[in-house]
Amino acid sequence: MAHYFLYYSVIVSRQPPSVIVKCGEAENHRRSRFWFNTEIRTLRTFAPFRFESEEFCIEPPAAVFQKKDTRGLRAKFDDMRVAKKVQLRRDSVASKRYCLCYSIRLKTNCGLELVGKKVRLTVRHPLSDIPSHVACTEMADALEMKFQAIVETPQKNTDGPAVVQPRMFTMQVLPVAEEYQLRKNSTTEGEWKLVPFFDWFFKLAEIVNKYLYSMWYDGLVFGFCSKEDSENLLRCIPRSVLLVRFSDIEYAKIKISVKDRNGG
């Protein structure tokens, strides 16, 4: 378990700038040198020092961790290689995408050793940094901006043909309900399935884009907020109002808060 945690605790905190431009015509077997200020560290450790004038070779790949004044581990890149990424989409045939591949040799004080861990860093956005610490408000703002970008982007309609003049009081199921409907013969009927946060995030953005866009455009969709923030919103509004919150861990589960005329 400790080795498994160490394996996934290695992260890349800084990307090299303009690798695509400088390695556009390079091949895997060629050696090349250029400047960069990339760094790598393990989770829960600091990386306050930056090498503004490092250089590396394309082959062979190697990364060596060094102790920095009891402030965590830091890897300095000596030799690396650039590998061309396989084209996955037809619209990206004309574009050249490269990723940095390197191996790691890491040993902890308890004797745990990690050898041969390969990290593939796809170079797309130069000079993108991961700060050492991020406040909760900054994280919420970043998620809010990402959510707004997804909602504002037109999504392809995957629904079937619309029913013209449906009959009233029928058992017709809406497309949004079909996505989350459980089988009647299932043993888990009535239970909610827990989902990863990123899966819930994009699914919720898709729902807002497809079914709640008019409410989003009118400013009725507030965005990301905690339970305390939603209760404060209800207190600040003088009139009676209904507030609906989507669950942050389950599909299609909502929480409804009501403020009546008496303020209760």
Coordinates of C-alpha atoms in Angstrom, one line a residue:
M1 CA 0.0 0.0 0.0
A2 CA 2.8 2.4 0.8
H3 CA 4.6 1.7 -2.5
Y4 CA 1.3 2.2 -4.3
F5 CA 0.8 5.6 -2.6
L6 CA 4.4 6.6 -3.5
Y7 CA 3.9 5.5 -7.1
Y8 CA 1.0 7.9 -7.5
S9 CA 2.4 10.8 -5.4
V10 CA 4.9 11.9 -8.1
I11 CA 3.6 15.0 -9.9
V12 CA 4.9 17.5 -12.4
S13 CA 4.7 21.0 -11.0
R14 CA 6.1 23.0 -13.9
Q15 CA 6.2 22.3 -17.7
P16 CA 9.0 23.4 -20.0
P17 CA 8.1 26.3 -22.3
S18 CA 7.7 26.0 -26.0
V19 CA 8.8 22.4 -26.5
I20 CA 6.5 21.9 -29.4
V21 CA 8.1 24.7 -31.4
K22 CA 11.7 23.7 -30.6
C23 CA 11.1 19.9 -31.1
G24 CA 8.8 20.1 -34.1
E25 CA 11.2 18.3 -36.5
A26 CA 13.2 16.3 -33.9
E27 CA 13.2 12.5 -34.0
N28 CA 13.4 10.1 -31.1
H29 CA 17.0 9.0 -31.8
R30 CA 18.4 12.5 -32.2
R31 CA 19.9 14.5 -29.3
S32 CA 19.1 18.1 -28.7
R33 CA 19.6 20.7 -26.0
F34 CA 17.6 23.7 -25.0
W35 CA 16.7 25.7 -21.9
F36 CA 13.8 25.1 -19.6
N37 CA 12.7 25.4 -15.9
T38 CA 10.7 22.3 -15.3
E39 CA 10.5 20.7 -11.9
I40 CA 8.9 17.6 -10.3
R41 CA 8.0 16.8 -6.7
T42 CA 6.1 14.4 -4.6
L43 CA 2.7 15.2 -3.1
R44 CA 2.7 17.1 0.3
T45 CA 6.2 18.4 -0.4
F46 CA 7.4 21.9 -1.3
A47 CA 9.4 23.0 -4.3
P48 CA 10.4 26.6 -3.6
F49 CA 13.6 26.6 -5.7
R50 CA 13.5 27.0 -9.4
F51 CA 16.3 26.3 -11.9
E52 CA 15.9 29.0 -14.5
S53 CA 18.6 27.7 -16.8
E54 CA 18.5 23.9 -16.8
E55 CA 19.1 21.9 -19.9
F56 CA 18.5 18.3 -20.9
C57 CA 19.2 15.8 -23.7
I58 CA 16.5 13.9 -25.5
E59 CA 18.1 10.5 -24.8
P60 CA 18.4 8.7 -22.5
P61 CA 15.7 9.7 -19.9
A62 CA 16.7 10.1 -16.3
A63 CA 15.5 12.2 -13.3
V64 CA 17.3 12.3 -9.9
F65 CA 15.6 13.5 -6.7
Q66 CA 17.6 15.7 -4.3
K67 CA 16.9 16.8 -0.8
K68 CA 16.5 20.5 -0.4
D69 CA 17.0 21.8 3.2
T70 CA 14.3 19.5 4.7
R71 CA 11.7 21.1 2.4
G72 CA 10.9 18.0 0.5
L73 CA 12.2 16.3 -2.5
R74 CA 13.1 17.9 -5.8
A75 CA 14.1 16.3 -9.1
K76 CA 16.6 17.9 -11.5
F77 CA 16.3 16.7 -15.0
D78 CA 19.6 15.5 -16.5
D79 CA 18.6 13.6 -19.7
M80 CA 15.1 13.3 -21.2
R81 CA 13.7 12.3 -24.5
V82 CA 10.8 13.6 -26.6
A83 CA 8.3 11.1 -28.0
K84 CA 5.6 11.9 -30.5
K85 CA 2.1 11.2 -29.3
V86 CA -0.1 9.0 -31.4
Q87 CA -2.9 10.9 -33.1
L88 CA -6.2 10.1 -31.5
R89 CA -8.6 12.5 -33.3
R90 CA -9.0 13.2 -37.0
D91 CA -9.0 17.0 -36.5
S92 CA -5.5 16.9 -35.0
V93 CA -3.7 15.3 -37.9
A94 CA -2.2 18.6 -38.9
S95 CA -1.0 19.4 -35.4
K96 CA 2.1 17.9 -33.9
R97 CA 1.9 16.9 -30.2
Y98 CA 4.9 15.8 -28.2
C99 CA 5.2 14.5 -24.6
L100 CA 8.2 14.3 -22.3
C101 CA 9.1 10.8 -21.1
Y102 CA 11.4 10.2 -18.2
S103 CA 12.1 7.6 -15.5
I104 CA 12.5 8.1 -11.8
R105 CA 14.6 6.6 -9.1
L106 CA 13.3 7.5 -5.6
K107 CA 14.2 6.1 -2.2
T108 CA 12.5 7.1 1.1
N109 CA 13.9 7.1 4.7
C110 CA 11.9 4.0 5.5
G111 CA 13.7 2.0 2.8
L112 CA 11.0 2.2 0.2
E113 CA 12.4 2.4 -3.3
L114 CA 10.7 3.4 -6.5
V115 CA 12.5 2.6 -9.7
G116 CA 11.3 2.9 -13.3
K117 CA 8.2 5.0 -12.8
K118 CA 7.5 6.6 -16.1
V119 CA 5.8 9.9 -16.4
R120 CA 4.5 11.2 -19.7
L121 CA 4.1 15.0 -19.7
T122 CA 2.1 16.1 -22.7
V123 CA 3.3 19.5 -23.8
R124 CA 0.4 21.7 -24.9
H125 CA 0.3 24.8 -22.7
P126 CA 3.7 26.3 -22.0
L127 CA 4.6 27.8 -18.7
S128 CA 1.7 26.3 -16.8
D129 CA 2.4 26.1 -13.1
I130 CA 1.0 24.1 -10.2
P131 CA 1.4 26.2 -7.1
S132 CA 2.5 24.6 -3.8
H133 CA -0.7 25.7 -2.0
V134 CA -4.1 26.7 -3.3
A135 CA -6.8 28.3 -1.1
C136 CA -10.3 26.8 -1.2
T137 CA -11.7 30.1 -2.7
E138 CA -9.2 30.0 -5.5
M139 CA -10.0 26.3 -6.2
A140 CA -13.8 27.2 -6.2
D141 CA -13.2 30.1 -8.6
A142 CA -11.2 27.9 -11.0
L143 CA -13.9 25.3 -11.0
E144 CA -16.5 28.0 -11.6
M145 CA -14.5 29.3 -14.6
K146 CA -14.2 25.8 -16.0
F147 CA -17.9 25.1 -15.5
Q148 CA -18.9 28.4 -17.2
A149 CA -16.6 27.5 -20.2
I150 CA -18.3 24.1 -20.6
V151 CA -21.8 25.5 -20.3
E152 CA -21.1 28.3 -22.8
T153 CA -19.7 25.9 -25.3
P154 CA -22.5 24.5 -27.6
Q155 CA -22.8 20.7 -27.1
K156 CA -23.9 18.2 -29.7
N157 CA -27.4 17.1 -29.2
T158 CA -27.5 13.4 -28.5
D159 CA -31.3 13.1 -27.8
G160 CA -33.7 11.4 -30.1
P161 CA -36.3 13.1 -32.2
A162 CA -38.7 15.3 -30.2
V163 CA -42.2 14.0 -29.7
V164 CA -44.7 16.4 -31.3
Q165 CA -47.7 17.3 -29.1
P166 CA -47.4 14.6 -26.4
R167 CA -50.5 13.4 -24.7
M168 CA -51.2 14.8 -21.3
F169 CA -50.8 12.7 -18.1
T170 CA -48.8 9.9 -19.7
M171 CA -45.9 8.0 -18.3
Q172 CA -43.5 9.5 -20.8
V173 CA -40.0 9.6 -19.5
L174 CA -37.8 12.6 -20.2
P175 CA -34.4 12.0 -21.8
V176 CA -32.6 13.5 -18.8
A177 CA -34.4 10.9 -16.5
E178 CA -33.5 8.0 -18.8
E179 CA -29.8 8.6 -18.2
Y180 CA -30.1 8.0 -14.5
Q181 CA -32.9 5.5 -14.4
L182 CA -32.1 2.2 -12.7
R183 CA -33.4 -1.1 -13.8
K184 CA -36.6 -2.2 -12.1
N185 CA -35.2 -5.7 -11.6
S186 CA -31.9 -4.5 -10.2
T187 CA -31.1 -5.4 -6.6
T188 CA -29.9 -1.8 -6.1
E189 CA -33.3 -0.2 -6.8
G190 CA -33.7 3.0 -4.8
E191 CA -30.0 3.4 -4.1
W192 CA -27.7 6.1 -5.4
K193 CA -24.4 5.3 -7.0
L194 CA -21.3 7.3 -5.9
V195 CA -19.3 8.7 -8.7
P196 CA -15.9 10.4 -9.0
F197 CA -15.9 14.2 -8.7
F198 CA -14.6 14.9 -12.2
D199 CA -17.3 12.6 -13.7
W200 CA -20.0 14.4 -11.8
F201 CA -18.5 17.8 -12.7
F202 CA -18.7 17.2 -16.5
K203 CA -22.1 15.5 -16.3
L204 CA -23.6 18.4 -14.4
A205 CA -22.2 20.9 -16.9
E206 CA -23.8 18.8 -19.7
I207 CA -27.1 18.9 -17.9
V208 CA -27.0 22.7 -17.4
N209 CA -26.0 23.2 -21.0
K210 CA -28.8 21.0 -22.4
Y211 CA -31.7 21.6 -20.1
L212 CA -31.0 24.6 -17.9
Y213 CA -29.3 27.0 -20.3
S214 CA -32.1 29.6 -20.2
M215 CA -32.0 29.6 -16.4
W216 CA -28.2 29.9 -16.6
Y217 CA -28.5 32.8 -19.0
D218 CA -31.0 34.6 -16.7
G219 CA -28.6 34.2 -13.8
L220 CA -30.8 31.8 -11.8
V221 CA -28.0 29.2 -11.6
F222 CA -25.6 30.4 -8.9
G223 CA -22.7 28.0 -9.4
F224 CA -20.6 26.2 -6.8
C225 CA -21.4 26.9 -3.2
S226 CA -21.5 25.1 0.1
K227 CA -24.5 24.3 2.3
E228 CA -23.8 27.3 4.5
D229 CA -23.6 29.7 1.5
S230 CA -26.9 28.5 0.1
E231 CA -28.5 29.0 3.5
N232 CA -27.1 32.6 3.6
L233 CA -28.5 33.2 0.2
L234 CA -32.0 32.2 1.3
R235 CA -31.7 34.6 4.3
C236 CA -30.6 37.5 2.2
I237 CA -33.6 37.3 -0.2
P238 CA -36.7 39.0 1.4
R239 CA -39.4 37.1 -0.6
S240 CA -40.3 33.5 -0.4
V241 CA -38.0 31.4 -2.7
L242 CA -37.2 27.9 -3.6
L243 CA -33.5 26.9 -3.8
V244 CA -32.4 23.7 -5.5
R245 CA -28.8 22.3 -5.0
F246 CA -27.3 19.5 -7.0
S247 CA -25.4 16.9 -4.9
D248 CA -21.7 16.9 -5.3
I249 CA -21.2 13.2 -5.1
E250 CA -24.2 11.6 -6.7
Y251 CA -25.9 11.8 -10.2
A252 CA -29.2 13.5 -10.4
K253 CA -29.7 13.9 -6.7
I254 CA -30.9 17.3 -5.6
K255 CA -31.4 19.0 -2.3
I256 CA -34.3 21.5 -2.0
S257 CA -34.4 24.4 0.5
V258 CA -37.5 26.5 0.9
K259 CA -38.1 29.9 2.5
D260 CA -41.8 30.7 3.2
R261 CA -43.5 34.0 3.8
N262 CA -42.7 34.0 7.5
G263 CA -39.0 33.5 6.8
G264 CA -38.8 29.9 8.0

